[in-house]
CSV table of C-alpha atoms in Angstrom, one decimal:
chain,number,residue,atom,x,y,z
A,1,PHE,CA,0.0,0.0,0.0
A,2,GLY,CA,2.8,2.4,-0.9
A,3,SER,CA,3.9,4.9,1.7
A,4,LYS,CA,0.7,4.9,3.7
A,5,PRO,CA,1.4,4.0,7.3
A,6,ILE,CA,-0.5,1.0,8.5
A,7,ASN,CA,-2.9,2.1,11.1
A,8,LEU,CA,-5.6,-0.6,11.1
A,9,VAL,CA,-6.0,-4.3,10.7
A,10,VAL,CA,-9.1,-5.5,8.8
A,11,GLY,CA,-9.6,-9.3,9.3
A,12,TYR,CA,-11.9,-11.6,7.3
A,13,TRP,CA,-11.8,-14.7,5.2
A,14,ARG,CA,-9.9,-14.6,1.9
A,15,ILE,CA,-13.1,-13.8,0.0
A,16,ARG,CA,-14.9,-10.5,-0.6
A,17,GLY,CA,-18.0,-11.1,1.5
A,18,LEU,CA,-18.3,-8.9,4.6
A,19,GLY,CA,-14.7,-7.8,4.5
A,20,ALA,CA,-14.9,-6.1,1.1
A,21,PRO,CA,-16.9,-3.1,2.2
A,22,LEU,CA,-14.5,-2.5,5.1
A,23,ARG,CA,-11.5,-2.7,2.9
A,24,MET,CA,-13.2,-0.3,0.4
A,25,MET,CA,-13.8,2.2,3.2
A,26,CYS,CA,-10.1,2.2,4.1
A,27,GLU,CA,-9.1,2.6,0.5
A,28,PHE,CA,-11.6,5.4,-0.1
A,29,SER,CA,-10.4,7.2,3.1
A,30,GLY,CA,-6.7,6.8,2.1
A,31,VAL,CA,-5.9,5.1,5.3
A,32,GLY,CA,-3.1,2.5,5.5
A,33,TYR,CA,-4.4,-0.9,6.7
A,34,ASP,CA,-3.4,-4.5,6.8
A,35,PRO,CA,-6.0,-6.7,5.2
A,36,VAL,CA,-5.6,-10.0,7.1
A,37,MET,CA,-7.3,-12.7,5.1
A,38,TYR,CA,-7.8,-16.2,6.5
A,39,GLU,CA,-7.8,-19.3,4.2
A,40,LEU,CA,-10.5,-21.9,4.2
A,41,ARG,CA,-9.2,-25.2,3.0
A,42,GLY,CA,-11.0,-28.4,2.0
A,43,GLU,CA,-14.4,-29.3,0.7
A,44,PRO,CA,-17.5,-27.3,1.6
A,45,ASP,CA,-18.8,-30.1,3.9
A,46,GLN,CA,-15.5,-30.4,5.7
A,47,LEU,CA,-13.8,-27.0,5.7
A,48,ASP,CA,-10.5,-26.5,7.5
A,49,ARG,CA,-10.8,-23.2,9.5
A,50,SER,CA,-7.5,-23.8,11.4
A,51,GLU,CA,-5.8,-20.7,10.2
A,52,TRP,CA,-8.5,-18.5,11.7
A,53,LEU,CA,-9.1,-20.7,14.7
A,54,GLY,CA,-5.4,-20.6,15.6
A,55,GLU,CA,-5.5,-16.8,15.9
A,56,LYS,CA,-8.9,-16.3,17.3
A,57,PRO,CA,-8.1,-17.0,21.0
A,58,ALA,CA,-5.5,-14.3,21.2
A,59,LEU,CA,-7.9,-11.8,19.7
A,60,ALA,CA,-10.7,-13.0,22.0
A,61,GLU,CA,-8.5,-12.1,24.9
A,62,ARG,CA,-8.9,-8.5,23.7
A,63,ASN,CA,-12.6,-8.8,22.7
A,64,PRO,CA,-14.6,-11.8,24.0
A,65,LEU,CA,-17.1,-11.3,21.2
A,66,MET,CA,-14.4,-12.0,18.6
A,67,ASN,CA,-15.6,-13.2,15.2
A,68,LEU,CA,-15.0,-12.3,11.5
A,69,PRO,CA,-14.9,-9.6,10.4
A,70,TYR,CA,-12.9,-7.6,12.9
A,71,ILE,CA,-11.0,-4.3,13.1
A,72,VAL,CA,-7.9,-3.7,15.2
A,73,ASP,CA,-7.2,0.0,15.6
A,74,GLY,CA,-4.4,0.3,18.2
A,75,ASP,CA,-6.0,-0.7,21.5
A,76,VAL,CA,-9.5,-0.9,20.1
A,77,VAL,CA,-10.7,-4.3,18.8
A,78,VAL,CA,-14.1,-4.3,17.1
A,79,THR,CA,-16.0,-7.3,15.8
A,80,GLN,CA,-19.4,-8.1,14.2
A,81,SER,CA,-20.2,-6.8,10.7
A,82,THR,CA,-22.4,-3.8,11.5
A,83,ALA,CA,-20.2,-2.7,14.4
A,84,CYS,CA,-17.1,-2.8,12.1
A,85,LEU,CA,-18.9,-0.8,9.4
A,86,LEU,CA,-20.2,1.8,11.8
A,87,TYR,CA,-16.8,2.1,13.6
A,88,LEU,CA,-15.0,2.8,10.4
A,89,GLY,CA,-17.8,5.1,9.3
A,90,ARG,CA,-17.3,7.2,12.5
A,91,LYS,CA,-13.6,7.1,12.2
A,92,PHE,CA,-13.6,8.3,8.6
A,93,GLY,CA,-16.7,10.6,8.8
A,94,LEU,CA,-18.8,8.4,6.6
A,95,ASN,CA,-21.9,7.9,8.8
A,96,GLY,CA,-23.6,11.1,7.7
A,97,ARG,CA,-22.9,14.7,8.4
A,98,THR,CA,-26.3,15.4,9.9
A,99,GLU,CA,-28.9,13.5,11.9
A,100,GLU,CA,-31.0,13.2,8.8
A,101,GLU,CA,-28.1,11.8,6.7
A,102,THR,CA,-27.2,9.3,9.5
A,103,THR,CA,-30.8,8.1,9.7
A,104,LYS,CA,-30.9,7.6,5.9
A,105,MET,CA,-27.6,5.8,5.9
A,106,GLU,CA,-28.7,3.5,8.7
A,107,GLN,CA,-31.9,2.6,6.9
A,108,CYS,CA,-30.0,1.9,3.7
A,109,LEU,CA,-27.4,-0.2,5.5
A,110,CYS,CA,-30.2,-2.3,7.0
A,111,GLN,CA,-31.9,-2.7,3.6
A,112,VAL,CA,-28.6,-3.8,2.1
A,113,TYR,CA,-28.2,-6.4,4.9
A,114,ASP,CA,-31.6,-7.7,3.9
A,115,MET,CA,-30.5,-8.0,0.3
A,116,ARG,CA,-27.3,-9.7,1.4
A,117,GLY,CA,-29.2,-12.2,3.6
A,118,ASP,CA,-31.4,-13.2,0.7
A,119,ALA,CA,-28.3,-13.5,-1.6
A,120,VAL,CA,-26.4,-15.6,0.9
A,121,ARG,CA,-29.4,-18.0,1.2
A,122,LEU,CA,-29.2,-18.4,-2.6
A,123,PHE,CA,-25.5,-18.5,-3.1
A,124,TYR,CA,-25.0,-21.2,-0.4
A,125,ALA,CA,-28.1,-23.2,-1.4
A,126,GLY,CA,-25.9,-26.0,-2.8
A,127,PRO,CA,-28.0,-28.4,-5.0
A,128,ALA,CA,-31.1,-26.2,-4.5
A,129,PHE,CA,-29.5,-23.3,-6.2
A,130,GLY,CA,-30.9,-24.3,-9.6
A,131,GLU,CA,-34.4,-24.6,-8.2
A,132,ARG,CA,-34.3,-21.2,-6.5
A,133,VAL,CA,-32.4,-18.9,-8.8
A,134,ASP,CA,-35.2,-18.0,-11.3
A,135,GLN,CA,-37.5,-17.0,-8.5
A,136,TYR,CA,-34.7,-15.1,-6.8
A,137,VAL,CA,-33.9,-13.2,-10.0
A,138,ALA,CA,-37.5,-12.5,-10.9
A,139,ALA,CA,-38.8,-11.4,-7.5
A,140,THR,CA,-36.1,-10.9,-4.8
A,141,VAL,CA,-33.5,-9.0,-6.7
A,142,ALA,CA,-36.1,-6.7,-8.4
A,143,ASN,CA,-37.8,-6.1,-5.0
A,144,HIS,CA,-34.5,-4.9,-3.4
A,145,LEU,CA,-33.4,-2.8,-6.3
A,146,ASN,CA,-36.8,-1.2,-6.7
A,147,LYS,CA,-36.8,-0.3,-3.0
A,148,LEU,CA,-33.4,1.2,-3.2
A,149,GLU,CA,-34.1,3.1,-6.4
A,150,ALA,CA,-37.3,4.5,-4.9
A,151,PHE,CA,-35.4,5.6,-1.8
A,152,LEU,CA,-32.8,7.4,-3.9
A,153,GLU,CA,-35.5,9.1,-6.0
A,154,ARG,CA,-37.5,10.1,-2.9
A,155,HIS,CA,-34.5,11.8,-1.3
A,156,GLY,CA,-32.9,13.1,-4.5
A,157,THR,CA,-29.4,12.1,-3.5
A,158,THR,CA,-26.7,10.6,-5.6
A,159,PHE,CA,-25.7,8.1,-2.9
A,160,CYS,CA,-27.7,6.4,-0.1
A,161,ALA,CA,-27.9,9.4,2.3
A,162,ALA,CA,-26.1,12.3,0.6
A,163,ASP,CA,-24.3,13.4,-2.5
A,164,ALA,CA,-21.2,11.8,-1.2
A,165,PRO,CA,-20.6,8.2,-0.2
A,166,THR,CA,-21.6,7.1,3.3
A,167,THR,CA,-21.0,3.8,5.1
A,168,ALA,CA,-24.1,2.1,3.5
A,169,ASP,CA,-22.8,2.9,0.0
A,170,PHE,CA,-19.8,0.6,0.4
A,171,HIS,CA,-21.9,-2.4,1.4
A,172,LEU,CA,-24.4,-1.5,-1.4
A,173,TRP,CA,-21.7,-1.3,-4.0
A,174,GLU,CA,-20.4,-4.8,-2.9
A,175,MET,CA,-23.9,-6.3,-3.2
A,176,LEU,CA,-24.6,-4.7,-6.6
A,177,ASP,CA,-21.2,-6.0,-7.9
A,178,GLN,CA,-22.0,-9.5,-6.6
A,179,HIS,CA,-25.4,-9.4,-8.3
A,180,GLU,CA,-23.8,-8.2,-11.6
A,181,ALA,CA,-21.4,-11.1,-11.3
A,182,LEU,CA,-24.4,-13.4,-10.8
A,183,ALA,CA,-26.0,-12.1,-13.9
A,184,ARG,CA,-22.8,-12.7,-15.9
A,185,THR,CA,-22.5,-16.2,-14.5
A,186,LEU,CA,-26.1,-17.0,-15.4
A,187,ALA,CA,-25.6,-15.4,-18.9
A,188,ARG,CA,-28.4,-12.9,-18.2
A,189,PRO,CA,-28.6,-9.2,-18.8
A,190,SER,CA,-27.5,-6.8,-16.1
A,191,PHE,CA,-29.9,-6.6,-13.2
A,192,LEU,CA,-29.1,-2.9,-12.9
A,193,ALA,CA,-29.8,-2.3,-16.6
A,194,ALA,CA,-33.2,-3.9,-16.1
A,195,GLN,CA,-34.0,-1.2,-13.5
A,196,ASN,CA,-33.8,1.6,-16.2
C-alpha cells in the first residue's frame, strides 16, 4: 500500500464477503491498513478453518465477542459486521454529516443487509441453487433494487444518504457488484440495466 502507514487491521476470510466493504472504506479514506485474510481449505462439507481458529483465542482475549470480520485499531478491537462498518464510518466521517443523513444511511445499511441475507441463502443453497435462482432473480433482486431506487428518488441524493458516499454505499456497491457477477454467471442481462 505504498507509503501509507498501516494504522488498522481488517480481518476476514480470503473472500470478498463482509470484508470487502470494510477494505473499500479504508481505500476510499486513504488510510493505511493491513488486510488480514484467512484461508478456508478443504471441501464445503469439511472446511478447515484452522488458520483463523489458531489466531482467534489471542484476539478473543482483547474482545470476547471475537468473530469475523474484525478491526484492530491500536488498543481498540471491534468485531461483528455492522459494528465494524459503523466504527470505520465514525472514524472516517462516513456515517452522515447530519442526523438526517445518519438516519438515511442506517436505513439503507439495514436494507442492504436484507439484500445480502437473501443473496447468501441463494449463493450457499448447494444443490437447491438451480431450483431457487429463477424466483430469486425475478422477484427478490427486483424487490430490493426497486426499494433502493425509490429511496434514492424520494430523497434526491446521488448516494444512499447524501451526494457523497456514506457507510451504507460501500456495502451496497459490494452487493450490486456481486449481483452483476451473478447475472454474468447466469448469462443474463445486467440486473441494474433492467431497472432503467
